[in-house]
Short mmCIF file of C-alpha atoms in Angstrom, two decimals:
data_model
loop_
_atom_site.label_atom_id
_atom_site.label_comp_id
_atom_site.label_asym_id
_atom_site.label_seq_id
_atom_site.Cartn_x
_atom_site.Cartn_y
_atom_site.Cartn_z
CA UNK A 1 87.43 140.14 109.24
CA UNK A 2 88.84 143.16 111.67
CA UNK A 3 87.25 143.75 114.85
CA UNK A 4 84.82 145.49 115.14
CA UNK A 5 85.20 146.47 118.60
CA UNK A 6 87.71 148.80 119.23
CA UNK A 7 89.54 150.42 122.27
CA UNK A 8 85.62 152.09 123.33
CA UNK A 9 83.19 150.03 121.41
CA UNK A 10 82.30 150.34 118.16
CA UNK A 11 82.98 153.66 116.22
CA UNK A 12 83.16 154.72 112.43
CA UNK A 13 81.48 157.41 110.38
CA UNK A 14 77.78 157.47 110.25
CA UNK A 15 76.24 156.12 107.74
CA UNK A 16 79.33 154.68 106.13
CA UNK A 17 81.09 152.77 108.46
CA UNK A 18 78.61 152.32 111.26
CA UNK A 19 75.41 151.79 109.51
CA UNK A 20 71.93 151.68 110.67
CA UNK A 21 72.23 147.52 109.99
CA UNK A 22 75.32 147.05 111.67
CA UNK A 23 73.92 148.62 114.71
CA UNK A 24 70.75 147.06 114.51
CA UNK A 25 72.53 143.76 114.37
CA UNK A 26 74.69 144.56 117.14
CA UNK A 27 72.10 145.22 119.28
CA UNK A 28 70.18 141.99 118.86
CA UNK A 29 73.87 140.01 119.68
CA UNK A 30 74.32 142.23 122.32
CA UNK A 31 70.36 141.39 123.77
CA UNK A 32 71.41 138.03 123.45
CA UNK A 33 74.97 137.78 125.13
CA UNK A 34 73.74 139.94 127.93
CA UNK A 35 70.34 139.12 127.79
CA UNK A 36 70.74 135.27 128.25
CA UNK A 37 73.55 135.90 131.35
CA UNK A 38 71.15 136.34 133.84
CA UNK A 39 67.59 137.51 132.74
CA UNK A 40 64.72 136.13 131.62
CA UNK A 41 64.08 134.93 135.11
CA UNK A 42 60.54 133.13 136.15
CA UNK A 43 58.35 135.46 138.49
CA UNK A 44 56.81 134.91 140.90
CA UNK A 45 53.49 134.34 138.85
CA UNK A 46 55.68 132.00 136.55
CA UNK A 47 55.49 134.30 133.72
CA UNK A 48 59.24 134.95 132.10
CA UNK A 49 60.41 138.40 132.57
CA UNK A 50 61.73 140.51 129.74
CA UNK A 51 65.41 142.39 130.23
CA UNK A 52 65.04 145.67 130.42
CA UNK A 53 68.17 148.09 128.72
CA UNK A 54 68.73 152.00 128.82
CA UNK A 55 69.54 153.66 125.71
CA UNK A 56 71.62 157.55 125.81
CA UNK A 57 73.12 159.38 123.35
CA UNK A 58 74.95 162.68 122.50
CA UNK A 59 73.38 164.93 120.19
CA UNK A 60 75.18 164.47 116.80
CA UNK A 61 72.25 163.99 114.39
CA UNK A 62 73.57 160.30 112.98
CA UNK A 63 72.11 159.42 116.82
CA UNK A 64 68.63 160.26 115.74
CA UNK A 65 68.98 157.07 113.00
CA UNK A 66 71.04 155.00 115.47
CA UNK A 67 68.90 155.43 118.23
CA UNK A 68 66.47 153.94 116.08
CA UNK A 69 68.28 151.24 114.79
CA UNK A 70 69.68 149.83 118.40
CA UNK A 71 66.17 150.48 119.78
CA UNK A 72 64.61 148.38 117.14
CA UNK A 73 66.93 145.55 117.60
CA UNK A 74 66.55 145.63 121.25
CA UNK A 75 62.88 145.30 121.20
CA UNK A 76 62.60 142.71 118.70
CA UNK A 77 64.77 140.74 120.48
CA UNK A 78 62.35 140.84 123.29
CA UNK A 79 63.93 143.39 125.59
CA UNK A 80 62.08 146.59 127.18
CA UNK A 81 63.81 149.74 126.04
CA UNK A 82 64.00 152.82 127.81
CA UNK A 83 64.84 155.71 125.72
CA UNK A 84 67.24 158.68 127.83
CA UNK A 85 67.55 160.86 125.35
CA UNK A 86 70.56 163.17 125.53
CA UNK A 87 72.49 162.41 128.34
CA UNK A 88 76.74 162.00 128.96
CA UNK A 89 77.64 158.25 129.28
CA UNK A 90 78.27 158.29 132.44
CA UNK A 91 74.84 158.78 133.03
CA UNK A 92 73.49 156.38 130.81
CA UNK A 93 76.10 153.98 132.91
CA UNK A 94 74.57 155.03 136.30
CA UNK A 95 71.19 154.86 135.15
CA UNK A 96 71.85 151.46 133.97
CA UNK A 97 72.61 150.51 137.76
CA UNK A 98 70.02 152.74 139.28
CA UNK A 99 67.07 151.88 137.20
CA UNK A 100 68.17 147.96 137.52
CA UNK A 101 68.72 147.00 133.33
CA UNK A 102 70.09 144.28 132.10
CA UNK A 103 72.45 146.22 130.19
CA UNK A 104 72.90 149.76 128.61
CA UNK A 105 73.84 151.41 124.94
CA UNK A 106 75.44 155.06 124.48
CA UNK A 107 75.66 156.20 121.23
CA UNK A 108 78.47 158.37 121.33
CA UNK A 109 81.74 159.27 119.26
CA UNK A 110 83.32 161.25 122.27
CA UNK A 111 85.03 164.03 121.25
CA UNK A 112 85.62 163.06 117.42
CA UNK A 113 84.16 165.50 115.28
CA UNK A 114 80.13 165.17 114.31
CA UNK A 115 79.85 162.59 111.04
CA UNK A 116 81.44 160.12 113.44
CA UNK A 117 79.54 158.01 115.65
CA UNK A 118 79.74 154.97 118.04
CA UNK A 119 78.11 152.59 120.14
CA UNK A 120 79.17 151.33 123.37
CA UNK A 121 77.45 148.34 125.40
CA UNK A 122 77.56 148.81 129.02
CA UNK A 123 76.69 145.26 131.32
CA UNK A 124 74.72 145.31 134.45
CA UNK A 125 75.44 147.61 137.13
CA UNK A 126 76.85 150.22 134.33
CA UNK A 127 80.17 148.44 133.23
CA UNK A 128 82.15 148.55 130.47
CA UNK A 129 82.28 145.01 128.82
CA UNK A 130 85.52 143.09 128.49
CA UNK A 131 87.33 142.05 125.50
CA UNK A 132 85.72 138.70 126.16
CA UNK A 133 82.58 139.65 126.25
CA UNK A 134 82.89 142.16 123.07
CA UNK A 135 83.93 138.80 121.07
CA UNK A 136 80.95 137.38 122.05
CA UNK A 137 78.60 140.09 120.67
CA UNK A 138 80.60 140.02 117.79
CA UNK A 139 80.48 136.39 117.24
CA UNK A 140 76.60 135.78 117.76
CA UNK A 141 76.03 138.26 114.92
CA UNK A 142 73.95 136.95 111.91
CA UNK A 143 73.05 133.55 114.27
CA UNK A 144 69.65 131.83 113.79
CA UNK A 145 67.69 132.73 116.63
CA UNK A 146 63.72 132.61 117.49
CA UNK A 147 62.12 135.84 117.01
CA UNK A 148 59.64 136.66 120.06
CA UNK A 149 56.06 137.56 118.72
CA UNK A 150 53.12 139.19 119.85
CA UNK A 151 53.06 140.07 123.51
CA UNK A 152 57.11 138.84 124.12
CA UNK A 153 58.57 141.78 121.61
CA UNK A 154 59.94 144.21 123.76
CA UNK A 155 57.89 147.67 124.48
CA UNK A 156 59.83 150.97 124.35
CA UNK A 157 58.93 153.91 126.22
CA UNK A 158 60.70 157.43 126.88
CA UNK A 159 62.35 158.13 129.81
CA UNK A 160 63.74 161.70 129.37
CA UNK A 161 62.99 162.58 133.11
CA UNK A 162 65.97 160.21 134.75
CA UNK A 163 68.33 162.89 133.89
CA UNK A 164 67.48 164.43 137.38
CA UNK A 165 68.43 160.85 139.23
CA UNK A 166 72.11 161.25 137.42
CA UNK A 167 72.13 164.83 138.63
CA UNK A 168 70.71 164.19 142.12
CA UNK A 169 73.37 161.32 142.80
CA UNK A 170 76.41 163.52 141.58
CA UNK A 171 75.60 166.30 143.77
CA UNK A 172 75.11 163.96 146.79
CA UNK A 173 78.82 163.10 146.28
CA UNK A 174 79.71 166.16 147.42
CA UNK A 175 80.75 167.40 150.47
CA UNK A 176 79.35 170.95 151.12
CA UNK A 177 78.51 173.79 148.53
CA UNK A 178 80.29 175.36 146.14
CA UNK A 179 78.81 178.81 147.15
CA UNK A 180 81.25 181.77 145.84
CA UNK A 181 82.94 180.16 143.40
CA UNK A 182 82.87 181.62 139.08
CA UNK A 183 82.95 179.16 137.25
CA UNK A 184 82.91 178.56 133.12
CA UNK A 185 82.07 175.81 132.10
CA UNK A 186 82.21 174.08 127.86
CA UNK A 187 80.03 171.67 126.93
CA UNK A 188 81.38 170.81 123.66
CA UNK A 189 77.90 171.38 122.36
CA UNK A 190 77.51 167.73 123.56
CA UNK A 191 75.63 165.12 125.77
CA UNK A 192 76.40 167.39 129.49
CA UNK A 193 74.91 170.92 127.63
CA UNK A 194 71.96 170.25 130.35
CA UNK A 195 72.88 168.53 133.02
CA UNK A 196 76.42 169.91 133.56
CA UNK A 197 75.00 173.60 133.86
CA UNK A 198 72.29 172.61 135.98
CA UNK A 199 74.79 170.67 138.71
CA UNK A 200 76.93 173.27 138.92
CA UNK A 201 74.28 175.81 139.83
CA UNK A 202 72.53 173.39 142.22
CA UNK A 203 75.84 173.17 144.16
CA UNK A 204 76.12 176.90 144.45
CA UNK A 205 78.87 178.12 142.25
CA UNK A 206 77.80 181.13 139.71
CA UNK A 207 78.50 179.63 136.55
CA UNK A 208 78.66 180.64 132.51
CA UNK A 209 78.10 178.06 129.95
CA UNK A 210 79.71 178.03 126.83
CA UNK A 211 79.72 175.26 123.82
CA UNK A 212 75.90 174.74 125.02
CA UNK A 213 73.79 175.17 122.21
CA UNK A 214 74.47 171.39 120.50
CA UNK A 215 72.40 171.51 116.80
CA UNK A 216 73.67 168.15 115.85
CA UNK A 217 76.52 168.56 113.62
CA UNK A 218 78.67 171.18 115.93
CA UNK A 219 79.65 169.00 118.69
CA UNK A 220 83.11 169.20 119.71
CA UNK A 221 83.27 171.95 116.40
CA UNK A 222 86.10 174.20 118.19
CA UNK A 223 84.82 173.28 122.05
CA UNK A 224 85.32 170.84 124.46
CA UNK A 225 88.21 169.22 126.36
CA UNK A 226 90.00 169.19 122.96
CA UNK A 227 89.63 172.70 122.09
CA UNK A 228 90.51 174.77 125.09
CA UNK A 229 91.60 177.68 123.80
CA UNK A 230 87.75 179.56 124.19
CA UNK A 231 87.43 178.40 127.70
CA UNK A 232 90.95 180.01 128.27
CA UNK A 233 89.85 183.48 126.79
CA UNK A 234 86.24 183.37 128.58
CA UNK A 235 88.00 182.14 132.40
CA UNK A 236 90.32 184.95 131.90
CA UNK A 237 87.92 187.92 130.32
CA UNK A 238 85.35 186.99 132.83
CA UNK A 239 87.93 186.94 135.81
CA UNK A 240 86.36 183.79 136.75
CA UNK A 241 88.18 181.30 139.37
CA UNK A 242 88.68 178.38 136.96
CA UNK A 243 86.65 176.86 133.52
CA UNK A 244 86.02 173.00 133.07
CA UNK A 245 85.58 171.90 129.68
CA UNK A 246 83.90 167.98 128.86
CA UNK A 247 84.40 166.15 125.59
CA UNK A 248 81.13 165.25 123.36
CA UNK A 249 80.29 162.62 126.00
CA UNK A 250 81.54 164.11 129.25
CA UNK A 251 83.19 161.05 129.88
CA UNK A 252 86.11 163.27 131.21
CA UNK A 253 87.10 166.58 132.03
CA UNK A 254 90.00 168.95 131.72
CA UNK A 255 90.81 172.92 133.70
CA UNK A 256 91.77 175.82 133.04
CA UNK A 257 92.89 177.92 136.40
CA UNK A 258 92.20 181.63 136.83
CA UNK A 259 95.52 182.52 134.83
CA UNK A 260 94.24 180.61 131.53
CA UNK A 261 96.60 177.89 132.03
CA UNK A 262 95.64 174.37 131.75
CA UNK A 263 95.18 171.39 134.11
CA UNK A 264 95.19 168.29 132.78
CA UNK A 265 93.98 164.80 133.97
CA UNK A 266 97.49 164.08 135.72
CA UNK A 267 97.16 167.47 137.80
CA UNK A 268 93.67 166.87 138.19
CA UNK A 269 94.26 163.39 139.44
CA UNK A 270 96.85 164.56 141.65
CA UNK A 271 95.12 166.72 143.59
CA UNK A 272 92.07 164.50 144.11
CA UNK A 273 94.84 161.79 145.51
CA UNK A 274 95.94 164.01 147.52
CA UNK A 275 92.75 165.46 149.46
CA UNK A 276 91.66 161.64 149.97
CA UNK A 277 94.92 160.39 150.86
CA UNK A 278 94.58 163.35 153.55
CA UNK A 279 91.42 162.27 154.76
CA UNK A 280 92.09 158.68 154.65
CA UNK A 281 89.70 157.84 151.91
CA UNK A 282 92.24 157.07 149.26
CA UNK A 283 91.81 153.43 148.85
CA UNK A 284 95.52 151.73 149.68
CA UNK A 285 96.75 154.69 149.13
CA UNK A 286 97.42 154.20 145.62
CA UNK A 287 95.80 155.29 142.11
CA UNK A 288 95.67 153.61 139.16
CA UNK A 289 97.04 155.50 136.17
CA UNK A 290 98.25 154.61 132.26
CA UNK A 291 101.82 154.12 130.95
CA UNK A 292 101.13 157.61 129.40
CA UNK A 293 100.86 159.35 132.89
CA UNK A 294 103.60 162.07 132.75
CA UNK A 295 106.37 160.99 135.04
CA UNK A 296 105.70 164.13 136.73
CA UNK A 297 102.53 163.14 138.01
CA UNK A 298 104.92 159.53 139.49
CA UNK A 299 107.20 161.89 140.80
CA UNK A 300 104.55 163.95 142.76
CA UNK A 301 102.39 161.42 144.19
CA UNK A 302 105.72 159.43 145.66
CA UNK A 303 106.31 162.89 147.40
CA UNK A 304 103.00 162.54 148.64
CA UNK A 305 103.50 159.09 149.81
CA UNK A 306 101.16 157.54 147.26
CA UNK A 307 101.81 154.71 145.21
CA UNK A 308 100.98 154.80 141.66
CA UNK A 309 99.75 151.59 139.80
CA UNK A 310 100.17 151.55 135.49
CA UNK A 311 98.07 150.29 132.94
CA UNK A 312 97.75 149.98 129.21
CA UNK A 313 96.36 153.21 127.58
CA UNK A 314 92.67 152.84 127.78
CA UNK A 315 90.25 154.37 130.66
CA UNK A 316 88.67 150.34 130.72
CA UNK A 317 91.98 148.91 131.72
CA UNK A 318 92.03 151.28 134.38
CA UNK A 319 88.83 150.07 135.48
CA UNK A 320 89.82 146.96 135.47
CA UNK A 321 92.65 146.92 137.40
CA UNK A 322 90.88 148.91 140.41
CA UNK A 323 88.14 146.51 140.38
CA UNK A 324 90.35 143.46 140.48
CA UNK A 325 92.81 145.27 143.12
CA UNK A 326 89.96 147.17 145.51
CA UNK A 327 91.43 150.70 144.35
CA UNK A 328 88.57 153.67 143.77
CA UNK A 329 90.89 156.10 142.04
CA UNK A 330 92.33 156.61 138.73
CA UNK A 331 92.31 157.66 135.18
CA UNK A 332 94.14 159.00 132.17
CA UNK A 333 96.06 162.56 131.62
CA UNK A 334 92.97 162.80 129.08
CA UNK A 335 90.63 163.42 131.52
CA UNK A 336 88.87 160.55 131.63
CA UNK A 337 88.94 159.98 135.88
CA UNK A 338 87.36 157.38 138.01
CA UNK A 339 86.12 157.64 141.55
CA UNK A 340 84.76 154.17 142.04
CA UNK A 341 83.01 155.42 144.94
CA UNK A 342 80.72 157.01 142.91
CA UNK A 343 80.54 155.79 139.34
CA UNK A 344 81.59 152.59 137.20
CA UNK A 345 83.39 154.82 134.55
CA UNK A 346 84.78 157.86 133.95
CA UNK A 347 82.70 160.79 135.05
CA UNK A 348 83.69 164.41 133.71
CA UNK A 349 80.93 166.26 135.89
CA UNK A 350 81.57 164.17 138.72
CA UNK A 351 85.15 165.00 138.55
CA UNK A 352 84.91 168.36 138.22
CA UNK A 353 82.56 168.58 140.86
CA UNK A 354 84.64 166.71 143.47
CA UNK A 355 87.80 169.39 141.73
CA UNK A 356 85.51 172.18 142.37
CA UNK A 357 84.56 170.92 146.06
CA UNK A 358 88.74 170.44 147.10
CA UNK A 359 88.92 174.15 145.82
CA UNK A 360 86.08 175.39 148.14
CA UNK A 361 87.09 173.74 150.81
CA UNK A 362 90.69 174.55 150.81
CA UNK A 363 90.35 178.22 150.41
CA UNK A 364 93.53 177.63 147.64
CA UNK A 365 92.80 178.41 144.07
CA UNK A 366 93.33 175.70 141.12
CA UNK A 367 96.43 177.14 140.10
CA UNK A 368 98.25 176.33 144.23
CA UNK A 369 96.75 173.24 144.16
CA UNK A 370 97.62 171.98 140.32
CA UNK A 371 101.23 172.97 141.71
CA UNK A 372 101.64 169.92 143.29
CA UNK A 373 102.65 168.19 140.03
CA UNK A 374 105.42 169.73 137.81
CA UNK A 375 104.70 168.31 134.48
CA UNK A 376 108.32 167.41 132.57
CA UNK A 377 108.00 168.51 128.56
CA UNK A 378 106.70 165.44 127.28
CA UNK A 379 106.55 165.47 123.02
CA UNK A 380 104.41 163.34 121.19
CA UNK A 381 105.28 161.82 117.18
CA UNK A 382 102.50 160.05 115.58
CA UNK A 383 104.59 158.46 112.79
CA UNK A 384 101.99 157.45 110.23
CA UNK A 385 101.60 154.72 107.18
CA UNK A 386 103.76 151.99 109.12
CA UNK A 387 103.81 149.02 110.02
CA UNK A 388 102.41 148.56 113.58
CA UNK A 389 103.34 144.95 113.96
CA UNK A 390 106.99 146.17 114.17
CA UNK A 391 106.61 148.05 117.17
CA UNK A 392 109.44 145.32 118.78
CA UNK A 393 111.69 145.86 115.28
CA UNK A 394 115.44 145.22 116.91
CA UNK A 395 116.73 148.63 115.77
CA UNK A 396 114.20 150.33 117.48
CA UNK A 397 114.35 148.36 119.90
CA UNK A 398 118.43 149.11 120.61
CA UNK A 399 117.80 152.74 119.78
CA UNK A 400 114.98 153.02 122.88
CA UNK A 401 117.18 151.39 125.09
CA UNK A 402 120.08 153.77 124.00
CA UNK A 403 117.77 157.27 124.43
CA UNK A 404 116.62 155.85 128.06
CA UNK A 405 120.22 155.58 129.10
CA UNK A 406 120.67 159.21 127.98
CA UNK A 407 117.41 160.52 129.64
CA UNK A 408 118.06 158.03 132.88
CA UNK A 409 115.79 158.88 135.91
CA UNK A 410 114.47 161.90 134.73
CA UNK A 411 112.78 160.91 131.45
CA UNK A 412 111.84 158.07 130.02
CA UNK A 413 110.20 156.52 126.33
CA UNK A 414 107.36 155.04 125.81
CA UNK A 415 106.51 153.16 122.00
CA UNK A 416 103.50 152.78 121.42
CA UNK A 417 101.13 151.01 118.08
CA UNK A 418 97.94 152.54 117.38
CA UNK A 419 95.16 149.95 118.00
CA UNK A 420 93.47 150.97 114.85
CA UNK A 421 95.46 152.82 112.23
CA UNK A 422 98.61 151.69 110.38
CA UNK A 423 100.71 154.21 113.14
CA UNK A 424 103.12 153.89 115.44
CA UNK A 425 103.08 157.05 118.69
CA UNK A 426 106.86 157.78 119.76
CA UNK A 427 106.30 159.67 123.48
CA UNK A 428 109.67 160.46 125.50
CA UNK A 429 109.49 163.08 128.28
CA UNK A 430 112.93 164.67 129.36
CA UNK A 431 113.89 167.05 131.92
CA UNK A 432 113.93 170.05 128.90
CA UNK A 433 111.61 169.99 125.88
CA UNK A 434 114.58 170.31 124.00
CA UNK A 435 116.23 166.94 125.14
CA UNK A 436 112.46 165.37 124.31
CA UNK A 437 111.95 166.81 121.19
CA UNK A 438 115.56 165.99 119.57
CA UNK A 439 115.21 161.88 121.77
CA UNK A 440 111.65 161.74 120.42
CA UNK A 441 112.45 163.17 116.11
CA UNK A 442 115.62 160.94 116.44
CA UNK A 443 113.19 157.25 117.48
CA UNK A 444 110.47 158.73 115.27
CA UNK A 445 112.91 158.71 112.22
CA UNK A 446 114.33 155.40 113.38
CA UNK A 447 110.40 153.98 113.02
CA UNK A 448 109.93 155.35 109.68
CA UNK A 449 113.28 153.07 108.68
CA UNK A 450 112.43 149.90 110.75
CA UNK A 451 108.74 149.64 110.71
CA UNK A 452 107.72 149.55 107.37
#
């Protein structure tokens, strides 16, 4: 049987592929695995404890049934449930910390479009679990187990009113106010329609919110991180100083400066490296970054005399490498960012606080400080209805090694197989988008030959 788990939990379409009894059974594995590593503990009065877990999610309607579902299997697996409501996951992740759970569930298809869905376990302290751990939950579902009863099912309870504790901690993040500055911000008509708003007035910036108004099928429905062409129009209509747009979970974050023009999570990363590796906060002064970092974003932070650590695609491998290594900065050219300061995952109002704050503070607008990255062209070929597996196939194996001899220091090619479809993603970034774009058709047509 395939995983279920995939590169951010568990995600399908509602009702189809993720179905009220898979996440009901998911749940009770997960209280299980996470509930038997460490709770249950005698008190003092020797009565047995019950876990306790947080449960968020965005507002696509399918979370109204799923909510349900993970909450049921929770509490009859004997674990307290506190229901968040709406609320971005890296809330539900702090929150998990804060309020001291045993473990934490988003439901949350990030910024797919609304008949999706997903559900994503978070441990103690607000972590993502590890591929070891997934395989666990996944292999205790369907087991025999002893059903508590009577006064050992779990009780559930609303807790709607921690959303100011997430806000409250973000802001205290910050160093000074944001007093002066226009800002636009896009929800996504998602999970940070509330909070993100809110923060960003409480800091002091003027600010206009659009993609706000979620109704539960129009998240991420031509808004978000992945739809930036509104939040261009509005920043540049408006004569505002910058926009930040989220994705359905605000997870992550991307910018747009004053001139409409984007800033991605590279740039963004960047100049966050930069202003702590000035102030001496930037842990070893390195950041941890993906293998799909544009090798502009390399290029700048060895200017800057930063080091720059890679990882496999995947904001959790990121994670894991700072937390193994002591680093507490990195992310993806996504958006997906994390200051491990501050939060256990990626954090797109944190992010674009701490972005808004190095703007205040340096008197220099978005577009001076995104400058200190120039992105090389970098062209992207999803060749579809392969075989993944061949990925290593010899020709395309000789043919990469030929195109990185042609692009030499200032490109490179990256080959990479989807981790859920039958597709294989051909990246190469060249000093002209011309030189990428005939490198990357001329490996994408040597897939199509080799990998099927």
């Amino acid at each position: 049987m395939a995983r279920l788990f995939g590169t951010d939990g568990v995600r399908g379409v509602a009702g189809r592929d993720l179905t009220a009894e898979i996440a009901m059974a998911l749940s009770v594995a997960a209280a299980h695995v996470l509930g038997d590593a460490g709770v249950f503990a005698a008190t003092g009065s020797g009565r047995r404890q019950r876990p306790v877990a947080v449960v968020g999610r965005d507002p696509r309607a399918s979370g109204e049934f799923l909510e349900a579902a993970v909450v049921a299997g929770l509490a009859s697996s004997g674990v307290d449930v506190l229901r968040l409501g709406v609320l971005p996951t890296p809330a539900v992740a702090h929150l998990t910390a804060a309020l001291g759970a045993d473990l934490g569930v988003m439901l949350s298809a990030s910024h797919n479009a609304a008949p999706d869905n997903g559900i994503k376990f978070l441990a103690r302290g607000g972590f993502k679990l590890s591929d070891a751990v997934e395989d666990e939950i996944e292999r205790r579902i369907g087991e025999d187990w002893s059903r508590p009863v009577g006064s050992a099912v779990g009780r559930v309870r609303d807790a709607y009113g921690e959303a100011d504790r997430y806000i409250s901690h973000v802001l205290t993040t910050v160093n000074g106010q944001l007093d002066g500055l226009n800002v636009v911000v896009d929800c996504a008509h998602g999970a940070a329609h509330m909070v993100a708003p809110e923060a960003l007035l409480r800091a002091g910036s003027r600010v206009e919110a659009i993609g706000a108004r979620p109704d539960g099928l129009n998240i991420n429905a031509g808004y978000g991180s992945t739809h930036l062409d509104k939040l261009q129009q509005v920043v540049v209509s408006r004569g505002a100083d910058m926009g930040i747009a989220y994705d359905g979970d605000a997870d992550r974050c991307l910018a747009v400066d004053h001139t409409g023009a984007i800033v991605d999570g590279d740039q963004i990363m960047a100049i966050l490296a930069a202003d702590m590796h000035a102030k001496g906060s930037l842990a070893k002064d390195t950041v941890v970054a993906t293998v799909m970092s544009n090798l502009g974003f390399k290029l700048a932070m060895r200017e800057a005399g930063i080091n720059v650590i890679e990882t496999a695609v995947g904001d959790r491998y990121v994670l894991e490498r700072m937390k193994s290594e002591g680093y507490n900065l990195g992310g993806e050219q996504s958006g997906h960012v994390i200051m491990l300061d501050h939060a256990t995952t990626g954090d797109g109002l944190l992010t674009s606080l701490h972005l808004l704050s190095v703007v205040a503070n340096s008197g220099r607008s978005l577009r001076e400080l995104a400058s200190i990255m120039t992105p090389l062209p970098q062209i992207l070929i999803n060749v579809k209805d392969v075989d993944r597996g061949k990925s290593a196939a010899d020709e395309l194996t000789v043919a990469v090694a030929e195109a990185e001899a042609e692009l030499g220091e200032t490109g490179r090619v990256l080959i990479r197989p989807s981790g859920t479809e039958p597709m294989i993603r051909v990246m190469v970034e060249a000093s002209s988008e011309d030189q990428a774009t005939k490198v990357a058709e001329r490996l994408a047509e040597v897939v199509r030959v080799a990998c099927v």
